[in-house]
Short mmCIF file of C-alpha atoms in Angstrom, two decimals:
data_model
loop_
_atom_site.label_atom_id
_atom_site.label_comp_id
_atom_site.label_asym_id
_atom_site.label_seq_id
_atom_site.Cartn_x
_atom_site.Cartn_y
_atom_site.Cartn_z
CA UNK C 1 -33.36 8.18 -130.94
CA UNK C 2 -35.65 8.85 -128.00
CA UNK C 3 -34.83 12.28 -126.63
CA UNK C 4 -34.63 12.47 -122.83
CA UNK C 5 -36.91 14.73 -120.86
CA UNK C 6 -35.65 17.89 -119.19
CA UNK C 7 -37.31 19.22 -116.04
CA UNK C 8 -37.25 23.03 -116.02
CA UNK C 9 -37.74 24.50 -112.55
CA UNK C 10 -39.09 28.04 -112.10
CA UNK C 11 -39.62 29.47 -108.59
CA UNK C 12 -42.27 32.20 -108.68
CA UNK C 13 -42.90 34.95 -106.16
CA UNK C 14 -44.81 38.14 -107.05
CA UNK C 15 -43.51 38.11 -110.61
CA UNK C 16 -46.63 38.97 -112.58
CA UNK C 17 -44.86 41.73 -114.54
CA UNK C 18 -42.20 39.44 -116.04
CA UNK C 19 -43.60 35.93 -115.64
CA UNK C 20 -45.28 35.65 -119.04
CA UNK C 21 -42.09 36.57 -120.87
CA UNK C 22 -40.24 33.85 -118.98
CA UNK C 23 -42.89 31.16 -119.50
CA UNK C 24 -43.36 32.03 -123.18
CA UNK C 25 -39.64 31.55 -123.77
CA UNK C 26 -39.83 28.13 -122.11
CA UNK C 27 -42.98 27.09 -123.92
CA UNK C 28 -41.34 27.89 -127.28
CA UNK C 29 -38.23 25.81 -126.66
CA UNK C 30 -37.14 23.79 -129.69
CA UNK C 31 -36.52 20.84 -127.36
CA UNK C 32 -40.12 19.70 -126.89
CA UNK C 33 -39.44 16.93 -124.36
CA UNK C 34 -39.72 19.09 -121.27
CA UNK C 35 -41.74 19.32 -118.09
CA UNK C 36 -42.01 22.72 -116.48
CA UNK C 37 -42.36 22.85 -112.70
CA UNK C 38 -43.72 26.20 -111.55
CA UNK C 39 -43.41 26.70 -107.81
CA UNK C 40 -45.71 29.49 -106.63
CA UNK C 41 -44.05 30.53 -103.38
CA UNK C 42 -46.94 32.29 -101.66
CA UNK C 43 -47.34 35.07 -104.23
CA UNK C 44 -49.74 37.87 -103.31
CA UNK C 45 -50.12 39.31 -106.82
CA UNK C 46 -51.42 37.68 -109.99
CA UNK C 47 -48.54 35.22 -110.39
CA UNK C 48 -50.53 32.17 -109.29
CA UNK C 49 -53.29 32.88 -111.81
CA UNK C 50 -50.71 33.20 -114.59
CA UNK C 51 -49.14 29.88 -113.59
CA UNK C 52 -52.54 28.16 -113.66
CA UNK C 53 -53.26 29.66 -117.07
CA UNK C 54 -50.10 28.16 -118.56
CA UNK C 55 -50.75 24.80 -116.92
CA UNK C 56 -54.19 24.71 -118.56
CA UNK C 57 -52.80 25.71 -121.96
CA UNK C 58 -49.85 23.31 -121.97
CA UNK C 59 -49.90 19.90 -120.27
CA UNK C 60 -46.12 20.03 -119.89
CA UNK C 61 -46.55 22.77 -117.27
CA UNK C 62 -47.24 21.78 -113.67
CA UNK C 63 -47.99 23.96 -110.66
CA UNK C 64 -46.60 23.34 -107.19
CA UNK C 65 -48.53 25.69 -104.92
CA UNK C 66 -47.21 26.92 -101.58
CA UNK C 67 -49.54 29.05 -99.48
CA UNK C 68 -46.74 30.66 -97.50
CA UNK C 69 -43.54 32.14 -98.80
CA UNK C 70 -40.68 29.80 -97.88
CA UNK C 71 -37.86 31.14 -100.04
CA UNK C 72 -36.25 30.21 -103.33
CA UNK C 73 -34.14 27.39 -101.88
CA UNK C 74 -37.13 25.50 -100.50
CA UNK C 75 -39.07 26.11 -103.73
CA UNK C 76 -36.31 24.62 -105.84
CA UNK C 77 -35.91 21.65 -103.52
CA UNK C 78 -39.61 20.84 -103.72
CA UNK C 79 -39.46 20.95 -107.50
CA UNK C 80 -36.36 18.75 -107.59
CA UNK C 81 -38.22 16.15 -105.52
CA UNK C 82 -41.11 16.20 -108.00
CA UNK C 83 -39.03 16.21 -111.20
CA UNK C 84 -39.28 13.23 -113.57
CA UNK C 85 -36.84 14.34 -116.29
CA UNK C 86 -33.39 12.92 -116.87
CA UNK C 87 -31.93 16.41 -116.58
CA UNK C 88 -32.60 19.45 -114.40
CA UNK C 89 -32.62 23.00 -115.72
CA UNK C 90 -33.40 26.16 -113.76
CA UNK C 91 -34.84 29.55 -114.67
CA UNK C 92 -35.78 32.66 -112.70
CA UNK C 93 -39.19 34.22 -113.25
CA UNK C 94 -37.82 37.62 -114.32
CA UNK C 95 -35.45 36.16 -116.94
CA UNK C 96 -35.93 34.35 -120.23
CA UNK C 97 -34.26 31.71 -122.39
CA UNK C 98 -33.09 31.60 -125.96
CA UNK C 99 -35.39 29.38 -128.01
CA UNK C 100 -32.73 26.69 -128.40
CA UNK C 101 -31.30 26.89 -124.87
CA UNK C 102 -32.58 23.53 -123.65
CA UNK C 103 -31.78 21.81 -126.94
CA UNK C 104 -28.18 23.00 -127.00
CA UNK C 105 -27.51 21.91 -123.43
CA UNK C 106 -29.40 18.61 -123.59
CA UNK C 107 -27.74 17.58 -126.86
CA UNK C 108 -24.34 18.53 -125.45
CA UNK C 109 -24.97 16.34 -122.42
CA UNK C 110 -26.17 13.38 -124.49
CA UNK C 111 -23.39 13.53 -127.08
CA UNK C 112 -20.52 14.15 -124.66
CA UNK C 113 -21.64 12.02 -121.74
CA UNK C 114 -20.70 14.85 -119.37
CA UNK C 115 -22.44 15.03 -116.03
CA UNK C 116 -22.61 18.83 -116.14
CA UNK C 117 -23.18 21.33 -118.95
CA UNK C 118 -22.36 25.02 -118.53
CA UNK C 119 -23.25 27.73 -121.06
CA UNK C 120 -22.71 31.45 -121.45
CA UNK C 121 -25.42 34.01 -120.72
CA UNK C 122 -26.60 37.52 -121.52
CA UNK C 123 -26.80 40.14 -118.80
CA UNK C 124 -29.66 42.58 -119.42
CA UNK C 125 -29.05 45.90 -117.69
CA UNK C 126 -31.73 48.48 -118.39
CA UNK C 127 -31.64 48.88 -122.20
CA UNK C 128 -28.31 47.17 -122.82
CA UNK C 129 -27.45 43.51 -123.27
CA UNK C 130 -23.97 42.18 -122.51
CA UNK C 131 -22.80 38.74 -123.60
CA UNK C 132 -20.93 36.67 -121.01
CA UNK C 133 -19.30 33.75 -122.75
CA UNK C 134 -17.40 30.78 -121.37
CA UNK C 135 -14.49 31.65 -119.09
CA UNK C 136 -11.01 30.29 -119.76
CA UNK C 137 -12.09 27.11 -121.62
CA UNK C 138 -14.60 25.44 -123.95
CA UNK C 139 -15.61 21.95 -124.99
CA UNK C 140 -15.35 18.82 -122.87
CA UNK C 141 -13.04 19.25 -119.89
CA UNK C 142 -12.23 17.25 -116.79
CA UNK C 143 -13.45 18.34 -113.40
CA UNK C 144 -9.86 19.18 -112.48
CA UNK C 145 -9.52 21.50 -115.46
CA UNK C 146 -12.87 23.14 -114.71
CA UNK C 147 -11.91 23.71 -111.08
CA UNK C 148 -8.71 25.42 -112.20
CA UNK C 149 -10.79 27.89 -114.20
CA UNK C 150 -13.22 28.25 -111.33
CA UNK C 151 -10.44 29.29 -108.97
CA UNK C 152 -9.44 32.09 -111.34
CA UNK C 153 -12.84 33.78 -110.89
CA UNK C 154 -14.54 32.00 -107.99
CA UNK C 155 -17.22 34.62 -107.31
CA UNK C 156 -18.20 35.14 -110.95
CA UNK C 157 -21.88 34.68 -111.82
CA UNK C 158 -20.85 32.25 -114.55
CA UNK C 159 -19.84 29.67 -111.96
CA UNK C 160 -22.20 30.54 -109.12
CA UNK C 161 -25.69 30.57 -110.64
CA UNK C 162 -27.91 27.63 -111.56
CA UNK C 163 -29.69 28.94 -114.64
CA UNK C 164 -26.82 28.55 -117.16
CA UNK C 165 -26.29 24.88 -116.31
CA UNK C 166 -27.81 21.45 -116.93
CA UNK C 167 -27.63 18.80 -114.20
CA UNK C 168 -28.29 15.06 -114.08
CA UNK C 169 -31.31 14.33 -111.91
CA UNK C 170 -30.02 10.93 -110.79
CA UNK C 171 -26.78 12.42 -109.46
CA UNK C 172 -28.65 15.12 -107.54
CA UNK C 173 -30.86 12.53 -105.87
CA UNK C 174 -28.24 9.87 -105.29
CA UNK C 175 -25.89 12.35 -103.64
CA UNK C 176 -28.76 14.15 -101.86
CA UNK C 177 -27.74 17.51 -103.26
CA UNK C 178 -30.05 20.38 -102.36
CA UNK C 179 -30.16 24.15 -102.08
CA UNK C 180 -29.41 24.94 -98.41
CA UNK C 181 -32.33 26.74 -96.80
CA UNK C 182 -30.21 28.02 -93.90
CA UNK C 183 -28.34 30.54 -96.07
CA UNK C 184 -29.79 33.88 -97.11
CA UNK C 185 -27.46 34.11 -100.12
CA UNK C 186 -25.14 31.88 -102.13
CA UNK C 187 -27.44 28.84 -102.06
CA UNK C 188 -26.92 28.52 -105.82
CA UNK C 189 -23.16 28.39 -105.39
CA UNK C 190 -23.35 25.78 -102.63
CA UNK C 191 -25.54 23.59 -104.85
CA UNK C 192 -23.10 23.92 -107.75
CA UNK C 193 -20.05 23.10 -105.66
CA UNK C 194 -21.77 20.10 -104.09
CA UNK C 195 -22.72 18.81 -107.54
CA UNK C 196 -19.34 19.48 -109.11
CA UNK C 197 -17.71 17.19 -106.57
CA UNK C 198 -19.54 14.29 -108.26
CA UNK C 199 -19.05 15.30 -111.91
CA UNK C 200 -16.13 13.68 -113.73
CA UNK C 201 -16.45 15.82 -116.86
CA UNK C 202 -17.98 19.18 -117.74
CA UNK C 203 -19.18 20.31 -121.17
CA UNK C 204 -18.53 24.03 -121.61
CA UNK C 205 -20.62 25.78 -124.27
CA UNK C 206 -19.17 29.18 -125.19
CA UNK C 207 -22.36 30.70 -126.63
CA UNK C 208 -24.90 32.46 -124.35
CA UNK C 209 -28.31 30.79 -124.04
CA UNK C 210 -29.95 32.65 -121.14
CA UNK C 211 -31.02 36.26 -120.57
CA UNK C 212 -30.41 37.39 -116.99
CA UNK C 213 -32.06 40.66 -115.98
CA UNK C 214 -30.38 42.75 -113.32
CA UNK C 215 -33.08 44.97 -111.84
CA UNK C 216 -32.37 47.93 -109.62
CA UNK C 217 -33.36 47.10 -106.07
CA UNK C 218 -33.43 43.35 -106.73
CA UNK C 219 -32.15 40.86 -104.20
CA UNK C 220 -28.92 40.46 -106.12
CA UNK C 221 -28.17 44.18 -106.19
CA UNK C 222 -29.49 45.41 -102.86
CA UNK C 223 -27.16 46.17 -99.95
CA UNK C 224 -26.83 43.22 -97.58
CA UNK C 225 -26.49 42.85 -93.85
CA UNK C 226 -22.79 42.23 -93.44
CA UNK C 227 -22.87 39.56 -90.67
CA UNK C 228 -25.41 37.42 -92.55
CA UNK C 229 -23.53 37.84 -95.79
CA UNK C 230 -20.28 36.87 -94.11
CA UNK C 231 -21.80 33.66 -92.76
CA UNK C 232 -22.92 32.70 -96.25
CA UNK C 233 -19.59 33.61 -97.79
CA UNK C 234 -17.69 31.69 -95.14
CA UNK C 235 -19.76 28.60 -95.92
CA UNK C 236 -19.02 28.96 -99.62
CA UNK C 237 -15.31 29.45 -98.97
CA UNK C 238 -15.12 26.22 -96.98
CA UNK C 239 -16.74 24.34 -99.84
CA UNK C 240 -14.36 25.91 -102.35
CA UNK C 241 -11.43 24.86 -100.22
CA UNK C 242 -12.63 21.26 -99.88
CA UNK C 243 -13.43 20.99 -103.59
CA UNK C 244 -9.98 22.28 -104.51
CA UNK C 245 -8.36 19.72 -102.23
CA UNK C 246 -10.36 16.78 -103.60
CA UNK C 247 -10.29 17.79 -107.27
CA UNK C 248 -6.47 17.86 -107.29
CA UNK C 249 -6.01 20.38 -110.13
CA UNK C 250 -2.85 20.13 -112.18
CA UNK C 251 -1.67 23.48 -110.87
CA UNK C 252 -1.21 22.95 -107.14
CA UNK C 253 -1.35 26.54 -105.98
CA UNK C 254 -2.14 26.09 -102.30
CA UNK C 255 -3.53 29.59 -101.80
CA UNK C 256 -5.79 29.60 -104.89
CA UNK C 257 -9.05 29.19 -102.90
CA UNK C 258 -8.15 32.22 -100.79
CA UNK C 259 -8.57 34.47 -103.82
CA UNK C 260 -12.32 33.99 -103.34
CA UNK C 261 -12.36 36.72 -100.70
CA UNK C 262 -10.85 39.21 -103.13
CA UNK C 263 -13.09 38.14 -106.02
CA UNK C 264 -16.36 38.66 -104.13
CA UNK C 265 -16.51 42.47 -104.51
CA UNK C 266 -15.39 42.21 -108.13
CA UNK C 267 -17.61 39.46 -109.50
CA UNK C 268 -20.24 38.54 -106.94
CA UNK C 269 -22.92 40.87 -108.24
CA UNK C 270 -23.57 42.48 -104.86
CA UNK C 271 -23.20 46.00 -103.60
CA UNK C 272 -19.63 46.86 -102.63
CA UNK C 273 -20.82 48.79 -99.57
CA UNK C 274 -20.32 45.79 -97.35
CA UNK C 275 -16.87 45.06 -98.70
CA UNK C 276 -14.96 48.21 -97.86
CA UNK C 277 -12.19 46.53 -95.93
CA UNK C 278 -10.50 43.50 -97.50
CA UNK C 279 -8.35 43.16 -94.38
CA UNK C 280 -11.51 42.19 -92.49
CA UNK C 281 -12.12 39.30 -94.86
CA UNK C 282 -8.55 38.14 -94.78
CA UNK C 283 -8.56 38.11 -90.99
CA UNK C 284 -11.77 36.08 -90.95
CA UNK C 285 -10.30 33.69 -93.47
CA UNK C 286 -7.10 33.45 -91.47
CA UNK C 287 -8.91 32.16 -88.40
CA UNK C 288 -10.30 29.28 -90.42
CA UNK C 289 -6.97 28.29 -91.84
CA UNK C 290 -4.97 25.66 -89.95
CA UNK C 291 -1.90 26.06 -92.07
CA UNK C 292 1.28 27.18 -90.34
CA UNK C 293 1.88 29.84 -92.94
CA UNK C 294 -1.55 31.41 -92.74
CA UNK C 295 -0.13 34.88 -92.04
CA UNK C 296 1.95 34.66 -95.19
CA UNK C 297 -1.10 33.59 -97.16
CA UNK C 298 -3.09 36.52 -95.83
CA UNK C 299 -0.44 39.00 -96.94
CA UNK C 300 -0.42 37.43 -100.40
CA UNK C 301 -4.20 37.72 -100.69
CA UNK C 302 -4.09 41.37 -99.66
CA UNK C 303 -1.28 41.99 -102.12
CA UNK C 304 -3.44 40.47 -104.86
CA UNK C 305 -6.29 42.76 -103.84
CA UNK C 306 -4.17 45.82 -104.56
CA UNK C 307 -3.95 44.76 -108.19
CA UNK C 308 -7.60 45.76 -108.62
CA UNK C 309 -8.67 49.40 -109.14
CA UNK C 310 -8.93 51.33 -105.82
CA UNK C 311 -12.64 52.03 -106.34
CA UNK C 312 -13.44 48.44 -105.44
CA UNK C 313 -11.85 48.85 -102.02
CA UNK C 314 -12.69 52.38 -100.78
CA UNK C 315 -11.04 53.15 -97.49
CA UNK C 316 -8.38 50.44 -97.76
CA UNK C 317 -5.12 51.64 -96.32
CA UNK C 318 -1.67 50.63 -97.39
CA UNK C 319 0.44 48.82 -94.83
#
């Protein structure tokens, strides 16, 4: 059997300290049929030289060079346009992959016929490694079943990131799916939700295949400007709501998408400093809702928020 090619996309910006570890893990993948698209996004350190070195050593590596920094979304979109593989896989330059990561996901896609493959991952925090396995399900599931699980933890990294998933290139291009470059955060989540709308089945692999490093002071852990973050989160919420309506899960809980606003401080991976007042989020959400019972829904969301430990909502007052 001819094994299909997988295009692995790695945006690179000033990552000389961790880049070799990432590229070595990709170069040693047991699935040899890969092309690696390195997008140097205007790096000012030695990252570009490292990328060129790997391209010279291994013909499967290709460099897309950008003189000016344009952001991770634009870098990924450029690589998607250049990809020739049947599948798309993503990696961040400060992370690394298990040696059989691509093989496990590509074989799962080929054998199951699923349009999307999702795997667990390891979170590396300083000197500790935590395994994050599949949430709520495993094996081949329908989109409806997957969306039900998604709504139980909508802001969890497991669902939001790109690097623990395998996508079909033809679907991405046919449906013109891209990472939005008008959002400062959540572009991964928007891409995933857009893609999921066109996936009939999802293959869920319980075992972790990717090592995600959470660095102090990184973009994912730094405090954010609240207005910009709210705009991004509002965009994601609208997509969650539309996906839930079109997917028609078996459990028709009409307020399920609203739990996203409560899940953000818990699972989103960001500083909680900007999320001190859940009432603020519920009010924002309420304005977007056209349902007659939106006030009732807001109260139910706030009631759900009180189920979490108080430390996640400092300053929240009881009604």
